[in-house]
């Protein structure tokens, strides 16, 4: 089965902008912006196309010369960004990634893809010790892999963040399977300036 990656990069970075003026995805870890670290790992995974959903001009300027499909949105909710990307994808399997996840490895993305296809489940990066079939989705979000038709069914119904949508899926007997991270650092989402400083420190250690 062919796989489309959808990278959500349309957030407002509200918590980060309390400390810095720019979008967090443009902040550098080493010599490269956070978003490009994430995209590099996505590109190196077993995908057949990559779609990035953006809202701000500065993000577009960063990605405009990449060999990817670019989708512009004018609304902030994460579910809306994902839905906009899913509608543009050409394949049955969707790898959904947040732009602020630079430490999730291509190997972990591949594990998610393989598990989703083999077990016919929504596969997701496990947090808080979750592994295998999950009975609750507390703390879970992106990255995950799901079938396009499943996302087209649920994303329009529940605008907002992803976790409540996962909860609705689970309540409707959608099978969700958690894959443990290869390294703890993969669980680091960069939302605040404190997260960013930690990310820089961990990347240089």
JSON list of C-alpha atoms in Angstrom, two decimals:
[
{"chain": "A", "resi": 1, "resn": "UNK", "atom": "CA", "xyz": [0.00, 0.00, 0.00]},
{"chain": "A", "resi": 2, "resn": "UNK", "atom": "CA", "xyz": [1.19, 3.50, -0.78]},
{"chain": "A", "resi": 3, "resn": "UNK", "atom": "CA", "xyz": [1.51, 6.07, 2.00]},
{"chain": "A", "resi": 4, "resn": "UNK", "atom": "CA", "xyz": [0.95, 9.82, 2.12]},
{"chain": "A", "resi": 5, "resn": "UNK", "atom": "CA", "xyz": [2.54, 11.88, 4.89]},
{"chain": "A", "resi": 6, "resn": "UNK", "atom": "CA", "xyz": [0.63, 14.92, 6.13]},
{"chain": "A", "resi": 7, "resn": "UNK", "atom": "CA", "xyz": [2.69, 17.37, 8.19]},
{"chain": "A", "resi": 8, "resn": "UNK", "atom": "CA", "xyz": [0.71, 19.95, 10.16]},
{"chain": "A", "resi": 9, "resn": "UNK", "atom": "CA", "xyz": [2.54, 23.28, 10.29]},
{"chain": "A", "resi": 10, "resn": "UNK", "atom": "CA", "xyz": [-0.31, 25.78, 10.63]},
{"chain": "A", "resi": 11, "resn": "UNK", "atom": "CA", "xyz": [-0.33, 26.44, 14.38]},
{"chain": "A", "resi": 12, "resn": "UNK", "atom": "CA", "xyz": [-0.06, 29.84, 16.03]},
{"chain": "A", "resi": 13, "resn": "UNK", "atom": "CA", "xyz": [2.82, 29.01, 18.43]},
{"chain": "A", "resi": 14, "resn": "UNK", "atom": "CA", "xyz": [1.04, 31.02, 21.13]},
{"chain": "A", "resi": 15, "resn": "UNK", "atom": "CA", "xyz": [2.96, 29.58, 24.08]},
{"chain": "A", "resi": 16, "resn": "UNK", "atom": "CA", "xyz": [6.32, 29.98, 22.36]},
{"chain": "A", "resi": 17, "resn": "UNK", "atom": "CA", "xyz": [5.59, 33.55, 21.28]},
{"chain": "A", "resi": 18, "resn": "UNK", "atom": "CA", "xyz": [5.45, 34.63, 24.90]},
{"chain": "A", "resi": 19, "resn": "UNK", "atom": "CA", "xyz": [9.27, 34.41, 24.74]},
{"chain": "A", "resi": 20, "resn": "UNK", "atom": "CA", "xyz": [10.23, 34.73, 21.07]},
{"chain": "A", "resi": 21, "resn": "UNK", "atom": "CA", "xyz": [8.58, 36.61, 18.22]},
{"chain": "A", "resi": 22, "resn": "UNK", "atom": "CA", "xyz": [8.83, 33.99, 15.47]},
{"chain": "A", "resi": 23, "resn": "UNK", "atom": "CA", "xyz": [6.91, 30.81, 14.77]},
{"chain": "A", "resi": 24, "resn": "UNK", "atom": "CA", "xyz": [8.43, 27.96, 16.79]},
{"chain": "A", "resi": 25, "resn": "UNK", "atom": "CA", "xyz": [8.86, 25.83, 13.67]},
{"chain": "A", "resi": 26, "resn": "UNK", "atom": "CA", "xyz": [11.42, 28.35, 12.42]},
{"chain": "A", "resi": 27, "resn": "UNK", "atom": "CA", "xyz": [13.57, 28.14, 15.57]},
{"chain": "A", "resi": 28, "resn": "UNK", "atom": "CA", "xyz": [16.82, 26.30, 15.00]},
{"chain": "A", "resi": 29, "resn": "UNK", "atom": "CA", "xyz": [18.14, 23.16, 16.58]},
{"chain": "A", "resi": 30, "resn": "UNK", "atom": "CA", "xyz": [21.75, 22.93, 15.51]},
{"chain": "A", "resi": 31, "resn": "UNK", "atom": "CA", "xyz": [21.92, 24.65, 12.14]},
{"chain": "A", "resi": 32, "resn": "UNK", "atom": "CA", "xyz": [18.42, 23.75, 10.93]},
{"chain": "A", "resi": 33, "resn": "UNK", "atom": "CA", "xyz": [14.87, 24.93, 11.74]},
{"chain": "A", "resi": 34, "resn": "UNK", "atom": "CA", "xyz": [12.67, 22.57, 13.75]},
{"chain": "A", "resi": 35, "resn": "UNK", "atom": "CA", "xyz": [10.31, 22.01, 10.83]},
{"chain": "A", "resi": 36, "resn": "UNK", "atom": "CA", "xyz": [13.11, 20.93, 8.50]},
{"chain": "A", "resi": 37, "resn": "UNK", "atom": "CA", "xyz": [14.34, 18.38, 11.06]},
{"chain": "A", "resi": 38, "resn": "UNK", "atom": "CA", "xyz": [10.83, 16.93, 11.16]},
{"chain": "A", "resi": 39, "resn": "UNK", "atom": "CA", "xyz": [10.51, 16.91, 7.38]},
{"chain": "A", "resi": 40, "resn": "UNK", "atom": "CA", "xyz": [13.91, 15.25, 6.96]},
{"chain": "A", "resi": 41, "resn": "UNK", "atom": "CA", "xyz": [12.81, 12.30, 9.09]},
{"chain": "A", "resi": 42, "resn": "UNK", "atom": "CA", "xyz": [9.50, 12.11, 7.24]},
{"chain": "A", "resi": 43, "resn": "UNK", "atom": "CA", "xyz": [11.26, 12.14, 3.84]},
{"chain": "A", "resi": 44, "resn": "UNK", "atom": "CA", "xyz": [13.54, 9.31, 4.99]},
{"chain": "A", "resi": 45, "resn": "UNK", "atom": "CA", "xyz": [10.63, 7.09, 5.95]},
{"chain": "A", "resi": 46, "resn": "UNK", "atom": "CA", "xyz": [8.75, 4.79, 3.56]},
{"chain": "A", "resi": 47, "resn": "UNK", "atom": "CA", "xyz": [6.28, 7.28, 2.14]},
{"chain": "A", "resi": 48, "resn": "UNK", "atom": "CA", "xyz": [5.19, 7.94, -1.43]},
{"chain": "A", "resi": 49, "resn": "UNK", "atom": "CA", "xyz": [4.22, 11.60, -1.11]},
{"chain": "A", "resi": 50, "resn": "UNK", "atom": "CA", "xyz": [4.44, 14.38, 1.46]},
{"chain": "A", "resi": 51, "resn": "UNK", "atom": "CA", "xyz": [1.87, 17.12, 2.03]},
{"chain": "A", "resi": 52, "resn": "UNK", "atom": "CA", "xyz": [2.52, 20.03, 4.34]},
{"chain": "A", "resi": 53, "resn": "UNK", "atom": "CA", "xyz": [-0.27, 22.25, 5.63]},
{"chain": "A", "resi": 54, "resn": "UNK", "atom": "CA", "xyz": [0.72, 25.80, 6.54]},
{"chain": "A", "resi": 55, "resn": "UNK", "atom": "CA", "xyz": [-0.87, 29.15, 7.41]},
{"chain": "A", "resi": 56, "resn": "UNK", "atom": "CA", "xyz": [1.91, 31.73, 7.85]},
{"chain": "A", "resi": 57, "resn": "UNK", "atom": "CA", "xyz": [3.96, 33.21, 5.00]},
{"chain": "A", "resi": 58, "resn": "UNK", "atom": "CA", "xyz": [7.25, 32.58, 6.84]},
{"chain": "A", "resi": 59, "resn": "UNK", "atom": "CA", "xyz": [6.54, 28.85, 6.83]},
{"chain": "A", "resi": 60, "resn": "UNK", "atom": "CA", "xyz": [5.79, 28.94, 3.10]},
{"chain": "A", "resi": 61, "resn": "UNK", "atom": "CA", "xyz": [9.08, 30.73, 2.44]},
{"chain": "A", "resi": 62, "resn": "UNK", "atom": "CA", "xyz": [10.92, 27.93, 4.24]},
{"chain": "A", "resi": 63, "resn": "UNK", "atom": "CA", "xyz": [9.31, 25.08, 2.30]},
{"chain": "A", "resi": 64, "resn": "UNK", "atom": "CA", "xyz": [8.43, 26.55, -1.10]},
{"chain": "A", "resi": 65, "resn": "UNK", "atom": "CA", "xyz": [11.38, 24.96, -2.92]},
{"chain": "A", "resi": 66, "resn": "UNK", "atom": "CA", "xyz": [10.93, 21.47, -1.47]},
{"chain": "A", "resi": 67, "resn": "UNK", "atom": "CA", "xyz": [9.55, 18.59, -3.53]},
{"chain": "A", "resi": 68, "resn": "UNK", "atom": "CA", "xyz": [6.30, 18.39, -1.60]},
{"chain": "A", "resi": 69, "resn": "UNK", "atom": "CA", "xyz": [2.64, 19.25, -1.99]},
{"chain": "A", "resi": 70, "resn": "UNK", "atom": "CA", "xyz": [1.83, 22.48, -0.14]},
{"chain": "A", "resi": 71, "resn": "UNK", "atom": "CA", "xyz": [-1.65, 23.31, 1.20]},
{"chain": "A", "resi": 72, "resn": "UNK", "atom": "CA", "xyz": [-2.56, 26.70, 2.67]},
{"chain": "A", "resi": 73, "resn": "UNK", "atom": "CA", "xyz": [-5.24, 27.05, 5.34]},
{"chain": "A", "resi": 74, "resn": "UNK", "atom": "CA", "xyz": [-6.73, 30.05, 7.07]},
{"chain": "A", "resi": 75, "resn": "UNK", "atom": "CA", "xyz": [-8.04, 28.28, 10.17]},
{"chain": "A", "resi": 76, "resn": "UNK", "atom": "CA", "xyz": [-6.03, 27.17, 13.18]},
{"chain": "A", "resi": 77, "resn": "UNK", "atom": "CA", "xyz": [-7.66, 23.97, 14.60]},
{"chain": "A", "resi": 78, "resn": "UNK", "atom": "CA", "xyz": [-5.37, 20.99, 14.15]},
{"chain": "A", "resi": 79, "resn": "UNK", "atom": "CA", "xyz": [-8.19, 18.78, 12.91]},
{"chain": "A", "resi": 80, "resn": "UNK", "atom": "CA", "xyz": [-8.92, 21.32, 10.15]},
{"chain": "A", "resi": 81, "resn": "UNK", "atom": "CA", "xyz": [-5.26, 21.35, 9.08]},
{"chain": "A", "resi": 82, "resn": "UNK", "atom": "CA", "xyz": [-5.14, 17.57, 8.97]},
{"chain": "A", "resi": 83, "resn": "UNK", "atom": "CA", "xyz": [-8.41, 17.32, 7.06]},
{"chain": "A", "resi": 84, "resn": "UNK", "atom": "CA", "xyz": [-7.14, 19.82, 4.49]},
{"chain": "A", "resi": 85, "resn": "UNK", "atom": "CA", "xyz": [-4.06, 17.66, 3.97]},
{"chain": "A", "resi": 86, "resn": "UNK", "atom": "CA", "xyz": [-5.95, 14.37, 3.90]},
{"chain": "A", "resi": 87, "resn": "UNK", "atom": "CA", "xyz": [-8.26, 15.69, 1.18]},
{"chain": "A", "resi": 88, "resn": "UNK", "atom": "CA", "xyz": [-5.21, 16.36, -1.01]},
{"chain": "A", "resi": 89, "resn": "UNK", "atom": "CA", "xyz": [-3.48, 13.00, -0.54]},
{"chain": "A", "resi": 90, "resn": "UNK", "atom": "CA", "xyz": [-3.50, 10.37, -3.27]},
{"chain": "A", "resi": 91, "resn": "UNK", "atom": "CA", "xyz": [-3.00, 7.27, -1.14]},
{"chain": "A", "resi": 92, "resn": "UNK", "atom": "CA", "xyz": [-5.03, 5.07, 1.17]},
{"chain": "A", "resi": 93, "resn": "UNK", "atom": "CA", "xyz": [-2.67, 5.22, 4.17]},
{"chain": "A", "resi": 94, "resn": "UNK", "atom": "CA", "xyz": [-1.92, 8.52, 5.94]},
{"chain": "A", "resi": 95, "resn": "UNK", "atom": "CA", "xyz": [1.04, 9.23, 8.21]},
{"chain": "A", "resi": 96, "resn": "UNK", "atom": "CA", "xyz": [0.01, 12.26, 10.28]},
{"chain": "A", "resi": 97, "resn": "UNK", "atom": "CA", "xyz": [2.83, 14.26, 11.86]},
{"chain": "A", "resi": 98, "resn": "UNK", "atom": "CA", "xyz": [3.09, 17.53, 13.78]},
{"chain": "A", "resi": 99, "resn": "UNK", "atom": "CA", "xyz": [5.74, 19.92, 12.53]},
{"chain": "A", "resi": 100, "resn": "UNK", "atom": "CA", "xyz": [7.15, 20.34, 16.05]},
{"chain": "A", "resi": 101, "resn": "UNK", "atom": "CA", "xyz": [8.25, 16.69, 16.41]},
{"chain": "A", "resi": 102, "resn": "UNK", "atom": "CA", "xyz": [11.86, 16.85, 15.15]},
{"chain": "A", "resi": 103, "resn": "UNK", "atom": "CA", "xyz": [13.09, 13.88, 17.18]},
{"chain": "A", "resi": 104, "resn": "UNK", "atom": "CA", "xyz": [10.68, 11.22, 15.92]},
{"chain": "A", "resi": 105, "resn": "UNK", "atom": "CA", "xyz": [12.91, 9.02, 13.77]},
{"chain": "A", "resi": 106, "resn": "UNK", "atom": "CA", "xyz": [12.18, 7.66, 10.32]},
{"chain": "A", "resi": 107, "resn": "UNK", "atom": "CA", "xyz": [12.44, 4.19, 11.86]},
{"chain": "A", "resi": 108, "resn": "UNK", "atom": "CA", "xyz": [9.59, 4.97, 14.24]},
{"chain": "A", "resi": 109, "resn": "UNK", "atom": "CA", "xyz": [7.52, 6.38, 11.37]},
{"chain": "A", "resi": 110, "resn": "UNK", "atom": "CA", "xyz": [8.16, 3.14, 9.48]},
{"chain": "A", "resi": 111, "resn": "UNK", "atom": "CA", "xyz": [7.11, 1.08, 12.50]},
{"chain": "A", "resi": 112, "resn": "UNK", "atom": "CA", "xyz": [3.86, 3.03, 12.67]},
{"chain": "A", "resi": 113, "resn": "UNK", "atom": "CA", "xyz": [3.22, 2.52, 8.96]},
{"chain": "A", "resi": 114, "resn": "UNK", "atom": "CA", "xyz": [4.03, -1.20, 9.07]},
{"chain": "A", "resi": 115, "resn": "UNK", "atom": "CA", "xyz": [1.84, -1.80, 12.13]},
{"chain": "A", "resi": 116, "resn": "UNK", "atom": "CA", "xyz": [-1.12, 0.10, 10.75]},
{"chain": "A", "resi": 117, "resn": "UNK", "atom": "CA", "xyz": [-1.08, -1.86, 7.49]},
{"chain": "A", "resi": 118, "resn": "UNK", "atom": "CA", "xyz": [-0.32, -5.28, 8.99]},
{"chain": "A", "resi": 119, "resn": "UNK", "atom": "CA", "xyz": [-2.87, -5.11, 11.83]},
{"chain": "A", "resi": 120, "resn": "UNK", "atom": "CA", "xyz": [-5.41, -2.86, 10.04]},
{"chain": "A", "resi": 121, "resn": "UNK", "atom": "CA", "xyz": [-5.45, -0.41, 12.96]},
{"chain": "A", "resi": 122, "resn": "UNK", "atom": "CA", "xyz": [-4.81, 3.23, 13.72]},
{"chain": "A", "resi": 123, "resn": "UNK", "atom": "CA", "xyz": [-1.23, 3.01, 14.95]},
{"chain": "A", "resi": 124, "resn": "UNK", "atom": "CA", "xyz": [0.07, 5.73, 17.24]},
{"chain": "A", "resi": 125, "resn": "UNK", "atom": "CA", "xyz": [3.23, 6.67, 19.13]},
{"chain": "A", "resi": 126, "resn": "UNK", "atom": "CA", "xyz": [2.72, 5.38, 22.67]},
{"chain": "A", "resi": 127, "resn": "UNK", "atom": "CA", "xyz": [3.07, 7.71, 25.64]},
{"chain": "A", "resi": 128, "resn": "UNK", "atom": "CA", "xyz": [2.81, 7.13, 29.39]},
{"chain": "A", "resi": 129, "resn": "UNK", "atom": "CA", "xyz": [3.83, 3.50, 28.94]},
{"chain": "A", "resi": 130, "resn": "UNK", "atom": "CA", "xyz": [1.08, 2.67, 26.47]},
{"chain": "A", "resi": 131, "resn": "UNK", "atom": "CA", "xyz": [1.91, -0.23, 24.17]},
{"chain": "A", "resi": 132, "resn": "UNK", "atom": "CA", "xyz": [-0.29, -2.54, 22.12]},
{"chain": "A", "resi": 133, "resn": "UNK", "atom": "CA", "xyz": [-4.07, -2.15, 21.82]},
{"chain": "A", "resi": 134, "resn": "UNK", "atom": "CA", "xyz": [-5.14, 0.81, 23.95]},
{"chain": "A", "resi": 135, "resn": "UNK", "atom": "CA", "xyz": [-8.18, 1.04, 26.19]},
{"chain": "A", "resi": 136, "resn": "UNK", "atom": "CA", "xyz": [-7.87, 4.79, 26.72]},
{"chain": "A", "resi": 137, "resn": "UNK", "atom": "CA", "xyz": [-6.21, 7.52, 24.69]},
{"chain": "A", "resi": 138, "resn": "UNK", "atom": "CA", "xyz": [-5.10, 9.82, 27.49]},
{"chain": "A", "resi": 139, "resn": "UNK", "atom": "CA", "xyz": [-2.00, 11.74, 26.41]},
{"chain": "A", "resi": 140, "resn": "UNK", "atom": "CA", "xyz": [-2.04, 10.38, 22.87]},
{"chain": "A", "resi": 141, "resn": "UNK", "atom": "CA", "xyz": [-1.85, 12.45, 19.69]},
{"chain": "A", "resi": 142, "resn": "UNK", "atom": "CA", "xyz": [0.45, 12.72, 16.70]},
{"chain": "A", "resi": 143, "resn": "UNK", "atom": "CA", "xyz": [2.24, 11.05, 15.09]},
{"chain": "A", "resi": 144, "resn": "UNK", "atom": "CA", "xyz": [-0.16, 8.34, 14.01]},
{"chain": "A", "resi": 145, "resn": "UNK", "atom": "CA", "xyz": [-1.05, 6.34, 10.91]},
{"chain": "A", "resi": 146, "resn": "UNK", "atom": "CA", "xyz": [-4.60, 5.71, 9.75]},
{"chain": "A", "resi": 147, "resn": "UNK", "atom": "CA", "xyz": [-6.62, 4.98, 6.65]},
{"chain": "A", "resi": 148, "resn": "UNK", "atom": "CA", "xyz": [-7.72, 7.98, 4.63]},
{"chain": "A", "resi": 149, "resn": "UNK", "atom": "CA", "xyz": [-11.39, 6.98, 4.74]},
{"chain": "A", "resi": 150, "resn": "UNK", "atom": "CA", "xyz": [-11.33, 6.84, 8.55]},
{"chain": "A", "resi": 151, "resn": "UNK", "atom": "CA", "xyz": [-9.90, 10.35, 8.78]},
{"chain": "A", "resi": 152, "resn": "UNK", "atom": "CA", "xyz": [-12.35, 11.71, 6.22]},
{"chain": "A", "resi": 153, "resn": "UNK", "atom": "CA", "xyz": [-15.16, 10.30, 8.33]},
{"chain": "A", "resi": 154, "resn": "UNK", "atom": "CA", "xyz": [-14.06, 11.65, 11.73]},
{"chain": "A", "resi": 155, "resn": "UNK", "atom": "CA", "xyz": [-12.09, 14.86, 11.19]},
{"chain": "A", "resi": 156, "resn": "UNK", "atom": "CA", "xyz": [-15.02, 16.94, 9.84]},
{"chain": "A", "resi": 157, "resn": "UNK", "atom": "CA", "xyz": [-17.26, 15.96, 12.76]},
{"chain": "A", "resi": 158, "resn": "UNK", "atom": "CA", "xyz": [-15.06, 17.06, 15.65]},
{"chain": "A", "resi": 159, "resn": "UNK", "atom": "CA", "xyz": [-13.18, 20.33, 15.02]},
{"chain": "A", "resi": 160, "resn": "UNK", "atom": "CA", "xyz": [-10.34, 21.01, 17.44]},
{"chain": "A", "resi": 161, "resn": "UNK", "atom": "CA", "xyz": [-7.47, 18.96, 18.81]},
{"chain": "A", "resi": 162, "resn": "UNK", "atom": "CA", "xyz": [-6.75, 15.37, 17.92]},
{"chain": "A", "resi": 163, "resn": "UNK", "atom": "CA", "xyz": [-7.13, 13.65, 21.30]},
{"chain": "A", "resi": 164, "resn": "UNK", "atom": "CA", "xyz": [-10.94, 14.10, 21.56]},
{"chain": "A", "resi": 165, "resn": "UNK", "atom": "CA", "xyz": [-11.25, 12.66, 18.06]},
{"chain": "A", "resi": 166, "resn": "UNK", "atom": "CA", "xyz": [-9.20, 9.62, 19.09]},
{"chain": "A", "resi": 167, "resn": "UNK", "atom": "CA", "xyz": [-11.53, 9.23, 22.06]},
{"chain": "A", "resi": 168, "resn": "UNK", "atom": "CA", "xyz": [-14.57, 9.25, 19.77]},
{"chain": "A", "resi": 169, "resn": "UNK", "atom": "CA", "xyz": [-12.92, 6.67, 17.54]},
{"chain": "A", "resi": 170, "resn": "UNK", "atom": "CA", "xyz": [-12.14, 4.40, 20.47]},
{"chain": "A", "resi": 171, "resn": "UNK", "atom": "CA", "xyz": [-15.70, 4.72, 21.77]},
{"chain": "A", "resi": 172, "resn": "UNK", "atom": "CA", "xyz": [-16.88, 3.64, 18.33]},
{"chain": "A", "resi": 173, "resn": "UNK", "atom": "CA", "xyz": [-14.68, 0.53, 18.47]},
{"chain": "A", "resi": 174, "resn": "UNK", "atom": "CA", "xyz": [-11.94, 1.76, 16.15]},
{"chain": "A", "resi": 175, "resn": "UNK", "atom": "CA", "xyz": [-8.84, -0.27, 17.00]},
{"chain": "A", "resi": 176, "resn": "UNK", "atom": "CA", "xyz": [-5.93, 1.89, 18.16]},
{"chain": "A", "resi": 177, "resn": "UNK", "atom": "CA", "xyz": [-2.51, 0.31, 18.64]},
{"chain": "A", "resi": 178, "resn": "UNK", "atom": "CA", "xyz": [0.34, 2.09, 20.43]},
{"chain": "A", "resi": 179, "resn": "UNK", "atom": "CA", "xyz": [3.97, 1.68, 19.38]},
{"chain": "A", "resi": 180, "resn": "UNK", "atom": "CA", "xyz": [6.63, 2.53, 21.99]},
{"chain": "A", "resi": 181, "resn": "UNK", "atom": "CA", "xyz": [9.25, 5.13, 21.07]},
{"chain": "A", "resi": 182, "resn": "UNK", "atom": "CA", "xyz": [12.74, 3.91, 20.22]},
{"chain": "A", "resi": 183, "resn": "UNK", "atom": "CA", "xyz": [14.11, 6.71, 22.42]},
{"chain": "A", "resi": 184, "resn": "UNK", "atom": "CA", "xyz": [12.44, 8.87, 25.07]},
{"chain": "A", "resi": 185, "resn": "UNK", "atom": "CA", "xyz": [13.48, 12.01, 23.20]},
{"chain": "A", "resi": 186, "resn": "UNK", "atom": "CA", "xyz": [10.99, 11.09, 20.45]},
{"chain": "A", "resi": 187, "resn": "UNK", "atom": "CA", "xyz": [8.18, 12.04, 22.83]},
{"chain": "A", "resi": 188, "resn": "UNK", "atom": "CA", "xyz": [9.33, 15.65, 23.09]},
{"chain": "A", "resi": 189, "resn": "UNK", "atom": "CA", "xyz": [6.93, 18.10, 21.45]},
{"chain": "A", "resi": 190, "resn": "UNK", "atom": "CA", "xyz": [8.29, 21.62, 21.37]},
{"chain": "A", "resi": 191, "resn": "UNK", "atom": "CA", "xyz": [5.48, 23.84, 22.64]},
{"chain": "A", "resi": 192, "resn": "UNK", "atom": "CA", "xyz": [7.15, 26.24, 25.08]},
{"chain": "A", "resi": 193, "resn": "UNK", "atom": "CA", "xyz": [10.48, 28.04, 25.25]},
{"chain": "A", "resi": 194, "resn": "UNK", "atom": "CA", "xyz": [11.47, 25.66, 28.04]},
{"chain": "A", "resi": 195, "resn": "UNK", "atom": "CA", "xyz": [10.79, 22.74, 25.67]},
{"chain": "A", "resi": 196, "resn": "UNK", "atom": "CA", "xyz": [12.95, 24.42, 23.04]},
{"chain": "A", "resi": 197, "resn": "UNK", "atom": "CA", "xyz": [15.89, 24.90, 25.40]},
{"chain": "A", "resi": 198, "resn": "UNK", "atom": "CA", "xyz": [15.59, 21.25, 26.45]},
{"chain": "A", "resi": 199, "resn": "UNK", "atom": "CA", "xyz": [15.51, 20.16, 22.80]},
{"chain": "A", "resi": 200, "resn": "UNK", "atom": "CA", "xyz": [18.67, 22.12, 22.03]},
{"chain": "A", "resi": 201, "resn": "UNK", "atom": "CA", "xyz": [20.43, 20.65, 25.04]},
{"chain": "A", "resi": 202, "resn": "UNK", "atom": "CA", "xyz": [19.41, 17.08, 24.24]},
{"chain": "A", "resi": 203, "resn": "UNK", "atom": "CA", "xyz": [20.35, 17.39, 20.58]},
{"chain": "A", "resi": 204, "resn": "UNK", "atom": "CA", "xyz": [23.88, 18.47, 21.46]},
{"chain": "A", "resi": 205, "resn": "UNK", "atom": "CA", "xyz": [24.47, 15.80, 24.12]}
]
